[in-house]
mmCIF file of C-alpha atoms in Angstrom:
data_model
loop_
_atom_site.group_PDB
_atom_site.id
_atom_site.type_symbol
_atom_site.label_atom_id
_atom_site.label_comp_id
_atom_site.label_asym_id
_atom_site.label_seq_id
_atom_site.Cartn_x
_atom_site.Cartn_y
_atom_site.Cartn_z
ATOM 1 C CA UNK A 964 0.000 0.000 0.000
ATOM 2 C CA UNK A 965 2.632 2.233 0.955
ATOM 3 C CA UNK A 966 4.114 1.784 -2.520
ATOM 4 C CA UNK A 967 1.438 2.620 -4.316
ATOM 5 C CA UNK A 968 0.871 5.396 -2.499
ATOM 6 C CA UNK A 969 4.306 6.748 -3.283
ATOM 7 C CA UNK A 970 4.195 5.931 -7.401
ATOM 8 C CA UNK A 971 0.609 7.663 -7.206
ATOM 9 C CA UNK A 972 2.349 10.788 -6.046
ATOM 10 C CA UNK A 973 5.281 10.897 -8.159
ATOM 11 C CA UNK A 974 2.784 10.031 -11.181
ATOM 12 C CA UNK A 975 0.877 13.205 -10.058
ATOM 13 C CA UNK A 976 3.833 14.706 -9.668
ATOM 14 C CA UNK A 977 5.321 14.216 -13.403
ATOM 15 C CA UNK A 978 2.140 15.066 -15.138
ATOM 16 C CA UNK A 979 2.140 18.681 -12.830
ATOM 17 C CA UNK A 980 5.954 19.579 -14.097
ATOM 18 C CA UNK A 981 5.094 17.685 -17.872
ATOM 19 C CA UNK A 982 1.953 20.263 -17.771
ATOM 20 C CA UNK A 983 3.887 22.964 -16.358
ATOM 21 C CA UNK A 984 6.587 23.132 -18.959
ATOM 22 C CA UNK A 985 4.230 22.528 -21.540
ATOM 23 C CA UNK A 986 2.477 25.345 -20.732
ATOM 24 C CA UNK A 987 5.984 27.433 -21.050
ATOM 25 C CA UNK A 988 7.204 25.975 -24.509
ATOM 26 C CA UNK A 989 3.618 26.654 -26.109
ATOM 27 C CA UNK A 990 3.674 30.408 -24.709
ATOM 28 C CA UNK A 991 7.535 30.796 -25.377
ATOM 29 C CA UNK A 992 6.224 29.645 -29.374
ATOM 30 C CA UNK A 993 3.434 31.732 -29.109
ATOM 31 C CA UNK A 994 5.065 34.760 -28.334
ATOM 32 C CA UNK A 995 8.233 33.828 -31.172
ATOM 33 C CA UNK A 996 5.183 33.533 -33.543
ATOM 34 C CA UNK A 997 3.572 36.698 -32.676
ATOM 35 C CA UNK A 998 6.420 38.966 -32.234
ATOM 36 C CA UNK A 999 8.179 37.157 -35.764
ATOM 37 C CA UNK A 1000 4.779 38.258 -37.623
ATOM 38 C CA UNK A 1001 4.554 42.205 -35.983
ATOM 39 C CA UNK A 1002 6.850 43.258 -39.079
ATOM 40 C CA UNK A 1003 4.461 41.445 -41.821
ATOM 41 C CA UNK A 1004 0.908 42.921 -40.177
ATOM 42 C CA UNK A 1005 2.191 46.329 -39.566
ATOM 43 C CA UNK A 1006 3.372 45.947 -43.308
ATOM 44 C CA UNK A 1007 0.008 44.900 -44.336
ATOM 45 C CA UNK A 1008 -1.537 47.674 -42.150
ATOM 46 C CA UNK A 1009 -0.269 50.368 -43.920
ATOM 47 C CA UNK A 1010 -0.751 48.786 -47.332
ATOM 48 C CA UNK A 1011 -4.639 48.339 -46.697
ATOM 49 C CA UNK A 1012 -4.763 52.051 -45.803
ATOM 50 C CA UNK A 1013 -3.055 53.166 -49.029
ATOM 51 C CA UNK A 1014 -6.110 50.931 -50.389
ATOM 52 C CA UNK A 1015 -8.302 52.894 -48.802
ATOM 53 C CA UNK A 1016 -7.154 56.095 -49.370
ATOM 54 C CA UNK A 1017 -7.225 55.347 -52.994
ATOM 55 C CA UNK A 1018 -10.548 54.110 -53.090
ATOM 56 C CA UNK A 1019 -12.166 57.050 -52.517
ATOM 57 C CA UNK A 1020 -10.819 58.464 -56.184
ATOM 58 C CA UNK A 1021 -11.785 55.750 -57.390
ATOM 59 C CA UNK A 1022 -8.673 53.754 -57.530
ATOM 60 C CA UNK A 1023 -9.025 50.170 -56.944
ATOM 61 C CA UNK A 1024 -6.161 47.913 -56.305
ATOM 62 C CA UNK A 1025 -4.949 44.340 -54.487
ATOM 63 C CA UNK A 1026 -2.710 44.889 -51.055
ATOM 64 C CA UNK A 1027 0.248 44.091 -53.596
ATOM 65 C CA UNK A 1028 -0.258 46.661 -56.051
ATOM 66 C CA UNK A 1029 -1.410 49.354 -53.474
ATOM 67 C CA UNK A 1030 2.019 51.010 -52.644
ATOM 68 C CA UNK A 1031 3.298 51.442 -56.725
ATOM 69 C CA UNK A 1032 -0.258 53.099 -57.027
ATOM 70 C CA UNK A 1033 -0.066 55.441 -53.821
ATOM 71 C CA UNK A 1034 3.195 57.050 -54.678
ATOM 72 C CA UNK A 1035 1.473 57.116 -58.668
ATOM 73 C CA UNK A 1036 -1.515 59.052 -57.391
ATOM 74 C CA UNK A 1037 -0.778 60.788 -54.028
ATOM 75 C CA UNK A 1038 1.175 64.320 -54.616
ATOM 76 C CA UNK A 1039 1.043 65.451 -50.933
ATOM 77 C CA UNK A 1040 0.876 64.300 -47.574
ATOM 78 C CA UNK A 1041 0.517 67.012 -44.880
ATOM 79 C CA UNK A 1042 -0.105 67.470 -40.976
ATOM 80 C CA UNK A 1043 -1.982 70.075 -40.417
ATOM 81 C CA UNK A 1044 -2.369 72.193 -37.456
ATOM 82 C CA UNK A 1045 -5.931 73.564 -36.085
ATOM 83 C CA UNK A 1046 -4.956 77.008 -37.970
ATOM 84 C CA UNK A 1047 -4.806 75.344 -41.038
ATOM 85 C CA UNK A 1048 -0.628 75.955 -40.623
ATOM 86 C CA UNK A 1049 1.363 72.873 -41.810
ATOM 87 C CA UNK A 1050 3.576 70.945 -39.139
ATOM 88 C CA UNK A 1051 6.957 69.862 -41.730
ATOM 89 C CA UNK A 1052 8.216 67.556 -38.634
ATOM 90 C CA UNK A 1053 5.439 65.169 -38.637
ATOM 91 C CA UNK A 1054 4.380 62.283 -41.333
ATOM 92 C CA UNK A 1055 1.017 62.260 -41.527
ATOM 93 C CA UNK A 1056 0.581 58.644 -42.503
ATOM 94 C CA UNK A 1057 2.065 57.859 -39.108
ATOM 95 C CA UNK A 1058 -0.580 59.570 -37.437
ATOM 96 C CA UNK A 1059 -3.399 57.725 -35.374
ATOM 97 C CA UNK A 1060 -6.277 59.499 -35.237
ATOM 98 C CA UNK A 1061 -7.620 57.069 -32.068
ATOM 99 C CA UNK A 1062 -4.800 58.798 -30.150
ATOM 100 C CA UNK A 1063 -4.895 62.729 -31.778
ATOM 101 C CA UNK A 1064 -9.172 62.584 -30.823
ATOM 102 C CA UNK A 1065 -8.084 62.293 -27.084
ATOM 103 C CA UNK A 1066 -6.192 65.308 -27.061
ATOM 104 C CA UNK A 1067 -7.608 68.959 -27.531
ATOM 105 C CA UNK A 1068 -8.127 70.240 -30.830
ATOM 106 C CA UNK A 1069 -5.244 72.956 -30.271
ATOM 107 C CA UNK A 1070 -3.135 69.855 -29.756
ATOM 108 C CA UNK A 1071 -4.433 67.546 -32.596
ATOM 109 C CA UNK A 1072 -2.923 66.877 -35.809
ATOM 110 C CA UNK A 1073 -4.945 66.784 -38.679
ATOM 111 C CA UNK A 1074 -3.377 64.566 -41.751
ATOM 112 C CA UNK A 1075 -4.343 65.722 -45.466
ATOM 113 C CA UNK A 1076 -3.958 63.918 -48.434
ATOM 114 C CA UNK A 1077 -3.678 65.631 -51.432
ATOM 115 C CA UNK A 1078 -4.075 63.095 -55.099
ATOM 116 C CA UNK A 1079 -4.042 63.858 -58.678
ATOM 117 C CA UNK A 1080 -5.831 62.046 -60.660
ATOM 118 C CA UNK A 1081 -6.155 63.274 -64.639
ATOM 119 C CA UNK A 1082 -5.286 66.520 -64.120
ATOM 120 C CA UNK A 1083 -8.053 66.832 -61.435
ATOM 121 C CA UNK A 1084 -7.038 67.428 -58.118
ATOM 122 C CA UNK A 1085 -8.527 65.627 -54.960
ATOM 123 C CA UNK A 1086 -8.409 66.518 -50.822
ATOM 124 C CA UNK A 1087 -8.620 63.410 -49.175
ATOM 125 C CA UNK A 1088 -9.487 63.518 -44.921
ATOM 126 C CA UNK A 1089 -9.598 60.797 -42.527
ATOM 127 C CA UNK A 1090 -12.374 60.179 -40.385
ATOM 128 C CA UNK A 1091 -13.129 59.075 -37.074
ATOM 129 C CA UNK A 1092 -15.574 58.505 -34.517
ATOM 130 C CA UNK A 1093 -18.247 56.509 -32.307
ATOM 131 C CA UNK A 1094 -20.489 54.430 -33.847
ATOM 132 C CA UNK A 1095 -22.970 51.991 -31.670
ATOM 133 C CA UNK A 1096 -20.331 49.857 -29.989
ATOM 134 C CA UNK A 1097 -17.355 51.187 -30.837
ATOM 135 C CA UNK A 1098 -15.230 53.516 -33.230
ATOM 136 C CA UNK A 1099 -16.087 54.126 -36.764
ATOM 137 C CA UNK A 1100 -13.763 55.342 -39.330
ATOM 138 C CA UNK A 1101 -12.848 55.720 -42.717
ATOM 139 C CA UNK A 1102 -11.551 58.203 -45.757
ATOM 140 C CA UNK A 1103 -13.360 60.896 -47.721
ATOM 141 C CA UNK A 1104 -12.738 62.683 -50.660
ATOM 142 C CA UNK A 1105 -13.328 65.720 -51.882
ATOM 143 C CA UNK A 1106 -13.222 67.128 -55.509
ATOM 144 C CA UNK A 1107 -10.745 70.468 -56.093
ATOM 145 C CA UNK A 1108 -13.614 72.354 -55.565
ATOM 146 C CA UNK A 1109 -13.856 71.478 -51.913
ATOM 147 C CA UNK A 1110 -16.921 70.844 -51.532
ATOM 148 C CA UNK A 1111 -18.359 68.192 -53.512
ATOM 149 C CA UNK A 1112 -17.543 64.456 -52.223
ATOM 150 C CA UNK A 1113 -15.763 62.058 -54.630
ATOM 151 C CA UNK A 1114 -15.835 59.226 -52.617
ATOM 152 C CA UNK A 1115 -16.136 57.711 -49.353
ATOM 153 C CA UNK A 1116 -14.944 54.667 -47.810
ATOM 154 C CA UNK A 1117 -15.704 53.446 -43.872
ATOM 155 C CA UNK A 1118 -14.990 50.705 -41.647
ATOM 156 C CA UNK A 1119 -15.307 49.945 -38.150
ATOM 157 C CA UNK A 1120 -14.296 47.826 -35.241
ATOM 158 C CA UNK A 1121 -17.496 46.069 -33.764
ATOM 159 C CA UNK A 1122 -20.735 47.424 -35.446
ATOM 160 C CA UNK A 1123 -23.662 44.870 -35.449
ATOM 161 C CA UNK A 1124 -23.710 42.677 -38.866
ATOM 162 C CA UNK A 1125 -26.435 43.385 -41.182
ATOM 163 C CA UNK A 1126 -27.028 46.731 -39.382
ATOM 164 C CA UNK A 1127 -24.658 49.200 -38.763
ATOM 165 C CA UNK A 1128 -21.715 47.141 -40.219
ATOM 166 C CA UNK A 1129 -23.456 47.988 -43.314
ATOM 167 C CA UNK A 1130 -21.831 51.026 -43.097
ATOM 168 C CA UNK A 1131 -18.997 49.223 -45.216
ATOM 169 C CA UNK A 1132 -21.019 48.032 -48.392
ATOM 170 C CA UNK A 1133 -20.596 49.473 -51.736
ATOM 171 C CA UNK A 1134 -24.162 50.442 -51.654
ATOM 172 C CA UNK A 1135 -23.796 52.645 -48.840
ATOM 173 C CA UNK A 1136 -20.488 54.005 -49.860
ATOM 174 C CA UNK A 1137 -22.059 54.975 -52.920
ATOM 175 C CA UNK A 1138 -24.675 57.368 -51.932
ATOM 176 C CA UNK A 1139 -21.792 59.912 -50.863
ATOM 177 C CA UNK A 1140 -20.940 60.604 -54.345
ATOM 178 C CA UNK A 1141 -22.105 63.862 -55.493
ATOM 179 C CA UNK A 1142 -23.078 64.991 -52.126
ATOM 180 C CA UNK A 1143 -21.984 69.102 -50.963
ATOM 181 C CA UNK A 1144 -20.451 69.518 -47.898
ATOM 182 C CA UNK A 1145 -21.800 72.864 -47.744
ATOM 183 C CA UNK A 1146 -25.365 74.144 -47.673
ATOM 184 C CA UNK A 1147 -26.275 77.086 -49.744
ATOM 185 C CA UNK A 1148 -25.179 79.750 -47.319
ATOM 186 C CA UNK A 1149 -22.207 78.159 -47.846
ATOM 187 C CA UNK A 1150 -21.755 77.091 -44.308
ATOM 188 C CA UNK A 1151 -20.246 73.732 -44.005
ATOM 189 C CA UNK A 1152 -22.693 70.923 -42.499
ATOM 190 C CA UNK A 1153 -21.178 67.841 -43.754
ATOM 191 C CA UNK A 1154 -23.719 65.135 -45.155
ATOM 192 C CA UNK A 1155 -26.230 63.450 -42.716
ATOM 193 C CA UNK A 1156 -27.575 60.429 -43.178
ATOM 194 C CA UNK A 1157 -31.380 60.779 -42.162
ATOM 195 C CA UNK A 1158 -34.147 58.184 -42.369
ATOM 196 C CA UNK A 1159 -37.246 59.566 -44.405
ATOM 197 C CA UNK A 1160 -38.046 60.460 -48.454
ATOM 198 C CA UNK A 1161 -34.565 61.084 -49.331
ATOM 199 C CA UNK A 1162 -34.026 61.659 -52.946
ATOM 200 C CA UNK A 1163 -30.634 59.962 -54.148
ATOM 201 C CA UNK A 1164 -30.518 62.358 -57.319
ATOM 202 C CA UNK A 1165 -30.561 65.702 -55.426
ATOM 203 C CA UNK A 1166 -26.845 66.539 -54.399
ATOM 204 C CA UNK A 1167 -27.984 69.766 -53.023
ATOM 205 C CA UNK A 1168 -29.409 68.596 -49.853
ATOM 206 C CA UNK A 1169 -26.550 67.083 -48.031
ATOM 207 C CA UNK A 1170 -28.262 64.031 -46.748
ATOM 208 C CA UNK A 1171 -27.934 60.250 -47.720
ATOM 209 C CA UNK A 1172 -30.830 57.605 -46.937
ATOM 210 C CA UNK A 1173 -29.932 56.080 -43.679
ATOM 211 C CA UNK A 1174 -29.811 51.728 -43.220
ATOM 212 C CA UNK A 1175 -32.319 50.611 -42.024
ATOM 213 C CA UNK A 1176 -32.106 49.566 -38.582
ATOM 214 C CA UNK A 1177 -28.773 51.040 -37.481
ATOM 215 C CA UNK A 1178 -29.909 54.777 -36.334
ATOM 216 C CA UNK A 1179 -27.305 55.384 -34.339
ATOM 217 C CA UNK A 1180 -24.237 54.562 -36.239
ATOM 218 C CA UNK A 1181 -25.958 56.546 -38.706
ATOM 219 C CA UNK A 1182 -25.667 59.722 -36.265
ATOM 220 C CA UNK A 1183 -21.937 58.811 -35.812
ATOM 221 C CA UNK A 1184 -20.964 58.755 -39.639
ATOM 222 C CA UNK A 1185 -22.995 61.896 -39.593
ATOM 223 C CA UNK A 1186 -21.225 63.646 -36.333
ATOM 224 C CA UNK A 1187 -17.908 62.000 -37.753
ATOM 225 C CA UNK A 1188 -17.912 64.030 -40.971
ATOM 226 C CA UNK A 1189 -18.799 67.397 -40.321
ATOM 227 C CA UNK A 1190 -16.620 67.254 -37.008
ATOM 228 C CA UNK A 1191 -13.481 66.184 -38.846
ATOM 229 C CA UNK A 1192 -14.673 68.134 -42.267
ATOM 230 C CA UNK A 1193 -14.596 71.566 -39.840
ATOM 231 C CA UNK A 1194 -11.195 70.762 -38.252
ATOM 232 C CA UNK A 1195 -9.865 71.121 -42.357
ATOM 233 C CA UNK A 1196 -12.105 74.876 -43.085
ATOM 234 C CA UNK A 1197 -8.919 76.736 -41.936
ATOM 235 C CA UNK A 1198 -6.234 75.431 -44.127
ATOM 236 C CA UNK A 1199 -9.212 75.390 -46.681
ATOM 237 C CA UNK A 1200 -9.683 78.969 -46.441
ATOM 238 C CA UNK A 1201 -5.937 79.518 -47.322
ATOM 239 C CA UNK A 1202 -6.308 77.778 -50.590
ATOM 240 C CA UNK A 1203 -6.122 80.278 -53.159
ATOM 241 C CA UNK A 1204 -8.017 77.629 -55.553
ATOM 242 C CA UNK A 1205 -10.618 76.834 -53.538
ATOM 243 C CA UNK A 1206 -13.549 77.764 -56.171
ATOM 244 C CA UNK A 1207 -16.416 77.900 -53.159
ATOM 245 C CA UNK A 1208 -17.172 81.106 -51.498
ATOM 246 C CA UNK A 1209 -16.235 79.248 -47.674
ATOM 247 C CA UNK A 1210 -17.437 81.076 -44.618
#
């Protein structure tokens, strides 16, 4: 008995320690993996913004072919500062807006992308803020007039699916194009996106039919656009090109 007693406990005893340094060669792998793989996702990161970006001027491309196309189409990249002033010493593809919304506006960097596209020029402005759950985002673009939208693209991090994560579908997308940023005082208001009788052929009115079912992320693409859209009036108002009376 007392034998048994004693292999029972060193059996116990193995499988603890056998567990036990299991445990650390599968997290010691684990972390090798993940830290081995940071380089490749950051890398594929920044490739699926260029994407992005270019998709609201209507340029289309894979992950691969996203860079060659970026450098093809983007002439400018530029931080701005809440005057509308440019800040030289920062990149403004490096910036995170998640970070930048946390601070005050006097503090905030506001990146600018400026494209060319057949001899038409394009302002293209990042966008954040809250949607339901949790941020929404995403890239609009406006034609050299500064005021009519090009295109739009938006993502976000936990919207519900088949409701407010519909804010990613072409169809959605889609109904930006067209739209004025500014009403015909020619104070900016952004686009809203309003449920109702909203006609998708008058580009005066600066709304877009909402999805059905997903009121409130609606609000936040809404809020999103005209708050970011205003941060941009001041360096705006310095363009000598700008071809709408801004006020």
């Amino acid at each position: 008995m007392e034998e048994k007693s004693v292999n029972k406990t060193n059996s116990n005893g193995y499988t603890f320690m056998f567990a036990i340094i299991m445990v650390v060669v599968v997290a010691t792998v684990l972390a090798f993996t993940a830290t081995s793989l940071q380089p490749t996702q950051r890398e594929n990161v920044r490739q699926e913004k260029m994407q992005s970006i270019l998709a609201t001027i209507g340029i289309e491309t894979d992950r691969a072919g996203a860079e060659e196309l970026y450098d093809q189409y983007i002439t400018e990249e530029l931080s701005l500062r809440e005057d509308g002033t440019e800040d030289e010493d920062i990149d403004a593809f490096q910036v995170d807006l998640a970070k930048e919304l946390k601070k005050p506006a006097a503090d905030q960097v506001f990146p600018l992308y400026i494209a060319e596209v057949d001899g038409e020029k394009f302002y293209i402005v990042p966008l954040r803020g809250n949607g339901l759950w949790n941020a929404i985002f995403g890239y609009i673009a406006l034609r050299d007039d500064v005021n009519t939208i090009a295109g739009a693209t938006f993502d976000h991090l936990g919207e519900t699916p088949g409701l407010g994560a519909e804010i990613t579908k072409e169809f959605f997308k889609e109904r930006f194009t067209d739209e004025k940023i500014f009403d015909e005082s020619g104070d900016l208001v952004g686009v809203s996106v309003v449920k109702g009788d909203i006609d998708p052929s008058d580009k005066d009115d600066n709304q877009v039919d909402a999805i059905s079912g997903a009121t409130i992320t609606g609000d936040g693409v809404s809020d999103m656009i005209s708050e970011r859209l205003k941060r941009y009036l001041p360096y705006f108002k310095k363009e000598q090109e700008i071809k709408v009376a801004i006020q």
